[in-house]
PDB file of C-alpha atoms and ligand atoms in Angstrom:
ATOM      1  CA  MET A 238      36.226 -27.988  65.316  1.00 94.00           C
ATOM      2  CA  LYS A 239      32.733 -27.152  66.134  1.00 96.00           C
ATOM      3  CA  THR A 240      31.707 -25.234  62.487  1.00 98.00           C
ATOM      4  CA  PHE A 241      28.622 -22.447  63.229  1.00 98.00           C
ATOM      5  CA  GLY A 242      27.321 -20.668  59.879  1.00 98.00           C
ATOM      6  CA  LEU A 243      25.014 -18.261  58.142  1.00 98.00           C
ATOM      7  CA  ILE A 244      22.496 -18.868  55.373  1.00 98.00           C
ATOM      8  CA  GLY A 245      20.931 -17.148  52.973  1.00 97.00           C
ATOM      9  CA  TYR A 246      21.342 -15.778  49.864  1.00 96.00           C
ATOM     10  CA  PRO A 247      23.177 -13.360  48.580  1.00 93.00           C
ATOM     11  CA  LEU A 248      25.502 -13.019  51.976  1.00 93.00           C
ATOM     12  CA  SER A 249      27.807 -10.113  50.490  1.00 84.00           C
ATOM     13  CA  HIS A 250      25.485  -7.486  52.256  1.00 77.00           C
ATOM     14  CA  SER A 251      25.733  -9.747  56.121  1.00 86.00           C
ATOM     15  CA  PHE A 252      28.010  -8.744  59.048  1.00 91.00           C
ATOM     16  CA  SER A 253      27.912 -11.970  60.814  1.00 94.00           C
ATOM     17  CA  GLN A 254      30.975 -13.897  60.058  1.00 96.00           C
ATOM     18  CA  GLN A 255      32.873 -10.951  60.693  1.00 95.00           C
ATOM     19  CA  TYR A 256      31.119  -9.970  64.047  1.00 96.00           C
ATOM     20  CA  PHE A 257      32.070 -14.163  65.110  1.00 97.00           C
ATOM     21  CA  ILE A 258      35.212 -14.176  63.862  1.00 97.00           C
ATOM     22  CA  GLU A 259      36.022 -10.980  65.748  1.00 97.00           C
ATOM     23  CA  LYS A 260      34.732 -12.988  68.999  1.00 98.00           C
ATOM     24  CA  PHE A 261      35.912 -15.715  68.682  1.00 98.00           C
ATOM     25  CA  GLU A 262      39.500 -13.708  68.698  1.00 98.00           C
ATOM     26  CA  ARG A 263      38.901 -11.300  71.364  1.00 97.00           C
ATOM     27  CA  GLU A 264      37.726 -14.038  73.795  1.00 98.00           C
ATOM     28  CA  ASN A 265      40.616 -16.409  72.291  1.00 98.00           C
ATOM     29  CA  ILE A 266      38.168 -19.542  71.353  1.00 98.00           C
ATOM     30  CA  THR A 267      39.841 -21.532  69.736  1.00 97.00           C
ATOM     31  CA  ASP A 268      37.659 -24.256  68.470  1.00 97.00           C
ATOM     32  CA  CYS A 269      35.231 -22.820  66.633  1.00 98.00           C
ATOM     33  CA  GLU A 270      34.837 -21.398  63.267  1.00 98.00           C
ATOM     34  CA  PHE A 271      32.278 -19.414  61.139  1.00 98.00           C
ATOM     35  CA  LYS A 272      31.125 -19.994  57.576  1.00 97.00           C
ATOM     36  CA  ASN A 273      29.206 -18.062  55.305  1.00 97.00           C
ATOM     37  CA  PHE A 274      26.286 -20.936  53.147  1.00 98.00           C
ATOM     38  CA  PRO A 275      25.554 -19.114  50.384  1.00 97.00           C
ATOM     39  CA  LEU A 276      21.993 -20.686  49.521  1.00 98.00           C
ATOM     40  CA  GLU A 277      20.223 -19.997  46.495  1.00 97.00           C
ATOM     41  CA  ASN A 278      17.403 -22.865  46.847  1.00 98.00           C
ATOM     42  CA  ILE A 279      16.451 -24.073  50.499  1.00 98.00           C
ATOM     43  CA  ASN A 280      15.670 -27.279  49.318  1.00 98.00           C
ATOM     44  CA  ASP A 281      19.864 -27.525  48.969  1.00 98.00           C
ATOM     45  CA  PHE A 282      19.195 -27.732  53.100  1.00 97.00           C
ATOM     46  CA  PRO A 283      19.530 -31.102  54.139  1.00 95.00           C
ATOM     47  CA  VAL A 284      22.559 -31.702  51.210  1.00 96.00           C
ATOM     48  CA  LEU A 285      24.651 -28.801  53.091  1.00 97.00           C
ATOM     49  CA  LEU A 286      23.649 -30.129  56.312  1.00 95.00           C
ATOM     50  CA  LYS A 287      24.816 -33.433  55.589  1.00 92.00           C
ATOM     51  CA  ASN A 288      27.959 -32.400  53.659  1.00 95.00           C
ATOM     52  CA  ASN A 289      29.341 -30.117  56.884  1.00 95.00           C
ATOM     53  CA  PRO A 290      29.047 -32.691  59.993  1.00 92.00           C
ATOM     54  CA  SER A 291      30.802 -30.481  62.341  1.00 94.00           C
ATOM     55  CA  LEU A 292      28.066 -27.898  62.208  1.00 96.00           C
ATOM     56  CA  CYS A 293      26.169 -27.127  65.708  1.00 96.00           C
ATOM     57  CA  GLY A 294      24.317 -24.681  64.789  1.00 98.00           C
ATOM     58  CA  LEU A 295      23.070 -21.708  61.976  1.00 98.00           C
ATOM     59  CA  SER A 296      22.023 -17.756  61.179  1.00 98.00           C
ATOM     60  CA  VAL A 297      19.568 -17.748  58.994  1.00 96.00           C
ATOM     61  CA  THR A 298      18.888 -14.493  57.083  1.00 94.00           C
ATOM     62  CA  ILE A 299      16.860 -13.444  53.556  1.00 89.00           C
ATOM     63  CA  PRO A 300      15.631 -15.266  51.850  1.00 93.00           C
ATOM     64  CA  HIS A 301      14.550 -18.325  54.172  1.00 95.00           C
ATOM     65  CA  LYS A 302      13.476 -17.423  57.424  1.00 95.00           C
ATOM     66  CA  GLN A 303      10.581 -18.842  56.379  1.00 94.00           C
ATOM     67  CA  SER A 304      10.963 -21.558  54.387  1.00 96.00           C
ATOM     68  CA  VAL A 305      13.320 -23.609  56.650  1.00 97.00           C
ATOM     69  CA  ARG A 306      10.852 -24.116  59.390  1.00 97.00           C
ATOM     70  CA  ARG A 307       9.797 -27.533  57.588  1.00 97.00           C
ATOM     71  CA  PHE A 308      13.415 -28.642  57.549  1.00 97.00           C
ATOM     72  CA  LEU A 309      13.018 -28.353  61.498  1.00 98.00           C
ATOM     73  CA  ASP A 310      11.995 -30.383  64.269  1.00 96.00           C
ATOM     74  CA  ASP A 311      10.399 -27.910  66.567  1.00 97.00           C
ATOM     75  CA  VAL A 312      10.904 -24.240  66.950  1.00 98.00           C
ATOM     76  CA  ASP A 313      10.254 -22.289  69.948  1.00 97.00           C
ATOM     77  CA  ASP A 314       7.527 -20.325  71.216  1.00 97.00           C
ATOM     78  CA  VAL A 315       8.750 -17.015  70.049  1.00 97.00           C
ATOM     79  CA  ALA A 316       9.421 -18.160  66.211  1.00 98.00           C
ATOM     80  CA  ARG A 317       6.021 -19.663  66.087  1.00 97.00           C
ATOM     81  CA  LYS A 318       4.594 -16.256  66.879  1.00 96.00           C
ATOM     82  CA  VAL A 319       6.532 -14.707  64.674  1.00 96.00           C
ATOM     83  CA  GLY A 320       6.241 -17.148  61.735  1.00 96.00           C
ATOM     84  CA  ALA A 321      10.098 -17.262  61.113  1.00 95.00           C
ATOM     85  CA  VAL A 322      13.434 -18.573  62.506  1.00 97.00           C
ATOM     86  CA  ASN A 323      16.545 -16.697  62.461  1.00 97.00           C
ATOM     87  CA  CYS A 324      18.619 -19.214  64.784  1.00 98.00           C
ATOM     88  CA  ILE A 325      19.403 -22.936  64.413  1.00 98.00           C
ATOM     89  CA  LYS A 326      20.398 -25.058  66.924  1.00 98.00           C
ATOM     90  CA  ILE A 327      21.913 -28.539  65.260  1.00 96.00           C
ATOM     91  CA  ASN A 328      21.471 -31.179  67.647  1.00 92.00           C
ATOM     92  CA  ARG A 329      23.700 -34.583  66.626  1.00 79.00           C
ATOM     93  CA  LYS A 330      23.156 -36.731  69.629  1.00 69.00           C
ATOM     94  CA  SER A 331      19.584 -37.662  68.812  1.00 61.00           C
ATOM     95  CA  GLU A 332      18.703 -41.820  69.640  1.00 64.00           C
ATOM     96  CA  ASN A 333      18.644 -42.697  66.195  1.00 66.00           C
ATOM     97  CA  GLY A 334      21.956 -41.011  65.529  1.00 65.00           C
ATOM     98  CA  LYS A 335      20.115 -38.637  63.422  1.00 76.00           C
ATOM     99  CA  TRP A 336      20.357 -34.811  63.543  1.00 81.00           C
ATOM    100  CA  LYS A 337      17.815 -32.777  65.447  1.00 94.00           C
ATOM    101  CA  LEU A 338      17.302 -29.309  64.481  1.00 97.00           C
ATOM    102  CA  LEU A 339      15.365 -26.501  66.956  1.00 98.00           C
ATOM    103  CA  GLY A 340      14.192 -23.207  65.503  1.00 98.00           C
ATOM    104  CA  PHE A 341      14.370 -19.948  67.259  1.00 98.00           C
ATOM    105  CA  ASN A 342      13.902 -16.207  66.515  1.00 98.00           C
ATOM    106  CA  THR A 343      16.308 -13.912  68.241  1.00 98.00           C
ATOM    107  CA  ASP A 344      15.534 -11.084  66.240  1.00 97.00           C
ATOM    108  CA  VAL A 345      13.462 -10.133  68.291  1.00 98.00           C
ATOM    109  CA  TYR A 346      15.234  -9.859  71.555  1.00 98.00           C
ATOM    110  CA  GLY A 347      17.812  -7.811  69.367  1.00 98.00           C
ATOM    111  CA  PHE A 348      15.436  -5.719  68.234  1.00 98.00           C
ATOM    112  CA  GLU A 349      13.241  -4.975  72.020  1.00 98.00           C
ATOM    113  CA  LYS A 350      16.623  -4.791  73.860  1.00 98.00           C
ATOM    114  CA  SER A 351      18.000  -2.082  71.580  1.00 98.00           C
ATOM    115  CA  LEU A 352      15.109  -0.219  71.288  1.00 98.00           C
ATOM    116  CA  VAL A 353      14.373   0.072  74.797  1.00 98.00           C
ATOM    117  CA  PRO A 354      17.436   2.555  76.283  1.00 98.00           C
ATOM    118  CA  LEU A 355      16.111   5.076  73.166  1.00 98.00           C
ATOM    119  CA  LEU A 356      11.976   5.132  74.531  1.00 98.00           C
ATOM    120  CA  LYS A 357      10.479   8.249  75.957  1.00 97.00           C
ATOM    121  CA  THR A 358       6.999   8.686  77.176  1.00 97.00           C
ATOM    122  CA  HIS A 359       5.697  10.102  73.877  1.00 97.00           C
ATOM    123  CA  HIS A 360       6.731   7.563  72.138  1.00 97.00           C
ATOM    124  CA  GLU A 361       3.515   5.529  72.197  1.00 97.00           C
ATOM    125  CA  ARG A 362       2.625   3.850  68.891  1.00 98.00           C
ATOM    126  CA  ALA A 363       4.611   2.753  65.652  1.00 98.00           C
ATOM    127  CA  LEU A 364       4.831   2.795  62.108  1.00 98.00           C
ATOM    128  CA  ILE A 365       6.423  -0.363  61.477  1.00 98.00           C
ATOM    129  CA  LEU A 366       7.451  -0.351  57.338  1.00 98.00           C
ATOM    130  CA  GLY A 367       7.661  -3.950  55.551  1.00 97.00           C
ATOM    131  CA  THR A 368       5.338  -6.960  56.020  1.00 95.00           C
ATOM    132  CA  GLY A 369       7.931  -9.866  56.377  1.00 92.00           C
ATOM    133  CA  GLY A 370       9.890 -11.763  58.598  1.00 91.00           C
ATOM    134  CA  ALA A 371      11.919  -8.812  60.030  1.00 94.00           C
ATOM    135  CA  ALA A 372       8.831  -6.369  60.232  1.00 96.00           C
ATOM    136  CA  GLN A 373       7.341  -9.456  62.609  1.00 96.00           C
ATOM    137  CA  ALA A 374      10.026  -9.700  64.440  1.00 97.00           C
ATOM    138  CA  VAL A 375       9.535  -6.224  65.617  1.00 98.00           C
ATOM    139  CA  ALA A 376       5.885  -5.940  65.978  1.00 98.00           C
ATOM    140  CA  ARG A 377       6.145  -9.289  68.602  1.00 98.00           C
ATOM    141  CA  ALA A 378       8.970  -6.592  70.145  1.00 98.00           C
ATOM    142  CA  LEU A 379       6.447  -3.465  70.360  1.00 98.00           C
ATOM    143  CA  ILE A 380       3.823  -6.027  71.684  1.00 98.00           C
ATOM    144  CA  ASN A 381       6.326  -6.668  74.630  1.00 97.00           C
ATOM    145  CA  LEU A 382       6.221  -3.532  75.568  1.00 98.00           C
ATOM    146  CA  ASN A 383       2.901  -2.095  75.060  1.00 97.00           C
ATOM    147  CA  ILE A 384       3.129  -0.407  72.096  1.00 98.00           C
ATOM    148  CA  ASP A 385       0.855   0.395  69.198  1.00 98.00           C
ATOM    149  CA  PHE A 386       1.489  -0.517  65.699  1.00 98.00           C
ATOM    150  CA  LEU A 387       0.850  -0.209  62.180  1.00 98.00           C
ATOM    151  CA  PHE A 388       2.203  -1.971  59.178  1.00 98.00           C
ATOM    152  CA  LEU A 389       2.960   0.027  55.811  1.00 98.00           C
ATOM    153  CA  THR A 390       2.592  -2.098  52.876  1.00 98.00           C
ATOM    154  CA  ARG A 391       4.131  -1.837  49.066  1.00 98.00           C
ATOM    155  CA  GLU A 392       0.621  -3.459  48.555  1.00 96.00           C
ATOM    156  CA  ASN A 393      -2.553  -0.758  47.139  1.00 94.00           C
ATOM    157  CA  HIS A 394      -5.397  -2.933  48.879  1.00 94.00           C
ATOM    158  CA  PRO A 395      -4.066  -4.589  51.454  1.00 95.00           C
ATOM    159  CA  LYS A 396      -6.653  -7.298  53.341  1.00 95.00           C
ATOM    160  CA  GLN A 397      -5.687  -7.132  56.677  1.00 94.00           C
ATOM    161  CA  LEU A 398      -7.047  -4.408  59.169  1.00 92.00           C
ATOM    162  CA  ASN A 399      -3.066  -3.237  60.700  1.00 96.00           C
ATOM    163  CA  ARG A 400      -1.930  -3.046  57.277  1.00 97.00           C
ATOM    164  CA  HIS A 401      -1.898   0.265  55.195  1.00 97.00           C
ATOM    165  CA  SER A 402      -0.660   1.379  51.556  1.00 98.00           C
ATOM    166  CA  TYR A 403       2.014   4.093  51.854  1.00 98.00           C
ATOM    167  CA  SER A 404      -0.124   5.534  49.046  1.00 95.00           C
ATOM    168  CA  LEU A 405      -2.619   6.713  51.889  1.00 94.00           C
ATOM    169  CA  VAL A 406       0.107   7.618  54.377  1.00 95.00           C
ATOM    170  CA  HIS A 407      -0.430  11.581  55.109  1.00 93.00           C
ATOM    171  CA  ASP A 408       1.004  14.267  58.302  1.00 93.00           C
ATOM    172  CA  GLY A 409      -1.082  12.781  60.407  1.00 94.00           C
ATOM    173  CA  TYR A 410       0.423   9.315  60.522  1.00 95.00           C
ATOM    174  CA  LEU A 411       3.607  10.632  61.366  1.00 96.00           C
ATOM    175  CA  MET A 412       2.052  12.961  63.889  1.00 96.00           C
ATOM    176  CA  GLU A 413       0.300   9.769  65.462  1.00 97.00           C
ATOM    177  CA  HIS A 414       2.935   7.298  65.674  1.00 98.00           C
ATOM    178  CA  LEU A 415       6.439   9.270  66.673  1.00 98.00           C
ATOM    179  CA  ILE A 416       8.600   5.635  66.009  1.00 98.00           C
ATOM    180  CA  ILE A 417       8.805   4.630  62.822  1.00 98.00           C
ATOM    181  CA  ILE A 418      10.482   1.153  62.037  1.00 98.00           C
ATOM    182  CA  ASN A 419      12.265   0.404  58.726  1.00 98.00           C
ATOM    183  CA  ALA A 420      12.114  -3.528  58.396  1.00 98.00           C
ATOM    184  CA  THR A 421      12.727  -3.402  54.352  1.00 97.00           C
ATOM    185  CA  PRO A 422      15.708  -4.014  52.458  1.00 94.00           C
ATOM    186  CA  ALA A 423      15.440  -0.501  50.922  1.00 97.00           C
ATOM    187  CA  GLY A 424      18.557   1.599  51.742  1.00 97.00           C
ATOM    188  CA  MET A 425      20.137  -1.720  52.238  1.00 94.00           C
ATOM    189  CA  PHE A 426      24.053  -2.207  50.032  1.00 91.00           C
ATOM    190  CA  PRO A 427      24.413  -1.893  47.338  1.00 92.00           C
ATOM    191  CA  ASN A 428      20.813  -0.284  47.169  1.00 95.00           C
ATOM    192  CA  SER A 429      21.883   2.466  49.319  1.00 97.00           C
ATOM    193  CA  ASN A 430      20.101   5.404  47.111  1.00 98.00           C
ATOM    194  CA  GLU A 431      16.758   3.792  48.168  1.00 98.00           C
ATOM    195  CA  CYS A 432      14.505   4.676  50.993  1.00 98.00           C
ATOM    196  CA  PRO A 433      10.865   3.375  51.875  1.00 98.00           C
ATOM    197  CA  PRO A 434       8.516   5.908  50.252  1.00 97.00           C
ATOM    198  CA  ILE A 435       7.138   8.229  54.016  1.00 97.00           C
ATOM    199  CA  PRO A 436       6.915  11.727  53.912  1.00 97.00           C
ATOM    200  CA  TYR A 437       9.800  12.700  55.745  1.00 97.00           C
ATOM    201  CA  GLU A 438       9.035  16.279  55.296  1.00 97.00           C
ATOM    202  CA  TYR A 439       6.722  15.637  58.089  1.00 97.00           C
ATOM    203  CA  LEU A 440       9.406  14.680  60.952  1.00 98.00           C
ATOM    204  CA  THR A 441       9.915  16.087  63.717  1.00 97.00           C
ATOM    205  CA  PRO A 442      12.422  16.071  66.767  1.00 97.00           C
ATOM    206  CA  GLN A 443      10.005  14.559  68.627  1.00 97.00           C
ATOM    207  CA  HIS A 444      10.288  11.044  66.067  1.00 98.00           C
ATOM    208  CA  LEU A 445      12.821   7.945  66.249  1.00 98.00           C
ATOM    209  CA  LEU A 446      13.369   6.703  63.622  1.00 98.00           C
ATOM    210  CA  TYR A 447      15.104   3.340  63.633  1.00 98.00           C
ATOM    211  CA  ASP A 448      16.437   1.186  60.757  1.00 98.00           C
ATOM    212  CA  LEU A 449      16.982  -2.617  60.887  1.00 98.00           C
ATOM    213  CA  VAL A 450      19.344  -2.344  58.484  1.00 96.00           C
ATOM    214  CA  TYR A 451      23.286  -1.426  59.101  1.00 94.00           C
ATOM    215  CA  ASN A 452      25.261  -1.492  56.176  1.00 93.00           C
ATOM    216  CA  PRO A 453      25.510   1.305  55.026  1.00 96.00           C
ATOM    217  CA  GLU A 454      25.918   2.706  58.115  1.00 97.00           C
ATOM    218  CA  GLU A 455      23.682   5.506  57.517  1.00 98.00           C
ATOM    219  CA  THR A 456      21.217   4.850  55.387  1.00 98.00           C
ATOM    220  CA  LEU A 457      19.070   7.205  53.358  1.00 98.00           C
ATOM    221  CA  PHE A 458      15.686   6.904  55.463  1.00 98.00           C
ATOM    222  CA  LEU A 459      18.367   7.513  58.511  1.00 98.00           C
ATOM    223  CA  ARG A 460      20.001  10.560  56.663  1.00 98.00           C
ATOM    224  CA  LYS A 461      16.683  11.849  55.943  1.00 98.00           C
ATOM    225  CA  GLY A 462      15.658  11.910  59.788  1.00 98.00           C
ATOM    226  CA  LYS A 463      18.619  13.501  60.741  1.00 98.00           C
ATOM    227  CA  GLU A 464      18.017  16.368  58.778  1.00 97.00           C
ATOM    228  CA  LYS A 465      14.956  16.951  60.571  1.00 97.00           C
ATOM    229  CA  GLY A 466      16.824  16.375  63.686  1.00 97.00           C
ATOM    230  CA  VAL A 467      15.055  13.224  64.429  1.00 97.00           C
ATOM    231  CA  LEU A 468      17.100  10.532  66.882  1.00 97.00           C
ATOM    232  CA  THR A 469      18.392   7.529  64.589  1.00 98.00           C
ATOM    233  CA  LYS A 470      19.253   4.391  65.009  1.00 98.00           C
ATOM    234  CA  ASN A 471      21.029   1.751  63.002  1.00 98.00           C
ATOM    235  CA  GLY A 472      20.324  -2.077  62.936  1.00 97.00           C
ATOM    236  CA  LEU A 473      23.978  -2.975  63.860  1.00 96.00           C
ATOM    237  CA  GLU A 474      23.638  -3.732  67.905  1.00 97.00           C
ATOM    238  CA  MET A 475      20.439  -5.467  67.276  1.00 97.00           C
ATOM    239  CA  LEU A 476      22.607  -7.524  64.562  1.00 94.00           C
ATOM    240  CA  GLN A 477      24.859  -8.037  67.790  1.00 96.00           C
ATOM    241  CA  LEU A 478      23.086  -8.671  70.476  1.00 97.00           C
ATOM    242  CA  GLN A 479      20.819 -11.467  68.545  1.00 97.00           C
ATOM    243  CA  ALA A 480      23.799 -13.201  67.595  1.00 97.00           C
ATOM    244  CA  GLU A 481      24.937 -13.006  71.158  1.00 98.00           C
ATOM    245  CA  LYS A 482      21.571 -14.410  71.683  1.00 98.00           C
ATOM    246  CA  ALA A 483      21.842 -17.301  69.247  1.00 98.00           C
ATOM    247  CA  TRP A 484      25.694 -17.975  70.748  1.00 98.00           C
ATOM    248  CA  GLU A 485      24.149 -18.535  74.053  1.00 98.00           C
ATOM    249  CA  ILE A 486      21.154 -21.143  72.689  1.00 98.00           C
ATOM    250  CA  TRP A 487      24.219 -23.245  70.354  1.00 98.00           C
ATOM    251  CA  ASN A 488      25.875 -23.373  73.451  1.00 96.00           C
ATOM    252  CA  SER A 489      23.241 -24.633  75.532  1.00 94.00           C
TER     253      SER A 489
HETATM  254  P1  NAP B  69      11.929  -9.157  52.997  1.00 63.71           P
HETATM  255  O1  NAP B  69      11.255 -10.396  53.813  1.00 63.71           O
HETATM  256  O2  NAP B  69      13.124  -9.599  52.057  1.00 63.71           O
HETATM  257  O3  NAP B  69      11.227  -7.681  53.560  1.00 63.71           O
HETATM  258  C1  NAP B  69      10.892  -7.823  53.813  1.00 63.71           C
HETATM  259  C2  NAP B  69       9.444  -6.790  53.487  1.00 63.71           C
HETATM  260  O4  NAP B  69       9.943  -5.792  52.928  1.00 63.71           O
HETATM  261  C3  NAP B  69       8.548  -7.572  52.450  1.00 63.71           C
HETATM  262  O5  NAP B  69       7.891  -8.074  52.819  1.00 63.71           O
HETATM  263  C4  NAP B  69       8.120  -5.836  51.922  1.00 63.71           C
HETATM  264  O6  NAP B  69       6.867  -5.546  52.244  1.00 63.71           O
HETATM  265  C5  NAP B  69       8.948  -4.731  52.001  1.00 63.71           C
HETATM  266  N1  NAP B  69       9.936  -4.783  50.861  1.00 63.71           N
HETATM  267  C6  NAP B  69      11.161  -5.117  50.066  1.00 63.71           C
HETATM  268  N2  NAP B  69      11.608  -4.629  48.820  1.00 63.71           N
HETATM  269  C7  NAP B  69      10.866  -3.308  49.066  1.00 63.71           C
HETATM  270  C8  NAP B  69      11.658  -2.218  48.887  1.00 63.71           C
HETATM  271  N3  NAP B  69      12.630  -1.740  47.887  1.00 63.71           N
HETATM  272  N4  NAP B  69      11.445  -1.370  49.185  1.00 63.71           N
HETATM  273  C9  NAP B  69      10.177  -1.075  50.120  1.00 63.71           C
HETATM  274  N5  NAP B  69       9.928  -2.288  50.790  1.00 63.71           N
HETATM  275  C10 NAP B  69      10.267  -3.163  50.599  1.00 63.71           C
HETATM  276  O7  NAP B  69      13.437  -8.920  54.572  1.00 63.71           O
HETATM  277  P2  NAP B  69      13.261  -9.136  55.854  1.00 63.71           P
HETATM  278  O8  NAP B  69      14.135 -10.613  56.335  1.00 63.71           O
HETATM  279  O9  NAP B  69      11.742  -9.139  56.239  1.00 63.71           O
HETATM  280  O10 NAP B  69      14.551  -8.267  56.697  1.00 63.71           O
HETATM  281  C11 NAP B  69      14.072  -6.801  56.447  1.00 63.71           C
HETATM  282  C12 NAP B  69      14.837  -5.798  56.669  1.00 63.71           C
HETATM  283  O11 NAP B  69      15.935  -5.918  57.795  1.00 63.71           O
HETATM  284  C13 NAP B  69      16.528  -6.529  56.044  1.00 63.71           C
HETATM  285  O12 NAP B  69      17.411  -5.394  54.951  1.00 63.71           O
HETATM  286  C14 NAP B  69      17.312  -7.068  56.756  1.00 63.71           C
HETATM  287  O13 NAP B  69      18.950  -7.030  56.411  1.00 63.71           O
HETATM  288  C15 NAP B  69      17.136  -6.526  58.144  1.00 63.71           C
HETATM  289  N6  NAP B  69      17.173  -6.764  59.124  1.00 63.71           N
HETATM  290  C16 NAP B  69      18.001  -6.719  60.079  1.00 63.71           C
HETATM  291  C17 NAP B  69      18.152  -7.360  60.751  1.00 63.71           C
HETATM  292  C18 NAP B  69      19.412  -6.658  62.407  1.00 63.71           C
HETATM  293  O14 NAP B  69      19.693  -7.761  63.005  1.00 63.71           O
HETATM  294  N7  NAP B  69      19.985  -6.003  62.544  1.00 63.71           N
HETATM  295  C19 NAP B  69      17.712  -8.564  61.532  1.00 63.71           C
HETATM  296  C20 NAP B  69      16.850  -9.179  60.598  1.00 63.71           C
HETATM  297  C21 NAP B  69      16.621  -8.152  59.471  1.00 63.71           C
HETATM  298  P3  NAP B  69       5.812  -5.336  51.207  1.00 63.71           P
HETATM  299  O15 NAP B  69       5.718  -5.882  50.691  1.00 63.71           O
HETATM  300  O16 NAP B  69       4.506  -5.702  52.459  1.00 63.71           O
HETATM  301  O17 NAP B  69       6.259  -3.716  51.236  1.00 63.71           O
END
């Protein structure tokens, strides 16, 4: 039996396990299992590997996408540029009998592939809400697509030039940036009454609102967009695309 799994903490919000269980059933894959490994402290990662000798691949979620890097033998170019790993391939057949761990980032692929069909010619600039690992993956995908972007942050005086504080955002920001991407956990289960603090009253039907959150299916962020006639998209397709990419990597 080959074991695959998800590390992160907490894991109650994640659909990954359900996705793979359904995939294995649908595709009649009988020699694989997918387990959740709630890992509060990343220092316990080596013990987890030791205790689960059938592990072949892991997905990584909040809060370990950056901190897991130091346990890996190498990371691919995309993960290096993003600075976050969400997929680990475990090769147990290395020369000295030890495992070899390779890190990847499949969020860039999942986000980019799910965004492209929604883009119109007026979607030239984007606001990325948040500055964490998911926001960096979104930024990398936007670079690939030649779309300019700015990060919005809760910080009052961000040092980086392309980061602006929410407190400064006025109607002009929304008029100039017709794509708005929520790459924060605001609004995610169980905090479904939260949303990022942008001036929703300035949204127009020209806007595209993309929420990386998929639980709940329609976040308050997306609901506020819909009320203004905006095209909206949640993060479910991104999750599915990045999971399929991870499956490809684990089996390559
Ligand atoms: P993270 O590192 O915990 O947070 C990202 C950033 O969000 C933080 O750096 C912070 O930026 C901002 N933030 C945190 N809490 C906030 C709040 N309550 N209100 C407003 N801003 C807040 O998370 P992440 O790993 O980047 O993931 C972000 C979200 O994307 C999560 O909900 C995750 O589940 C989702 N995600 C979905 C997919 C998918 O496949 N659909 C893939 C990856 C991630 P500032 O401090 O600069 O404001």
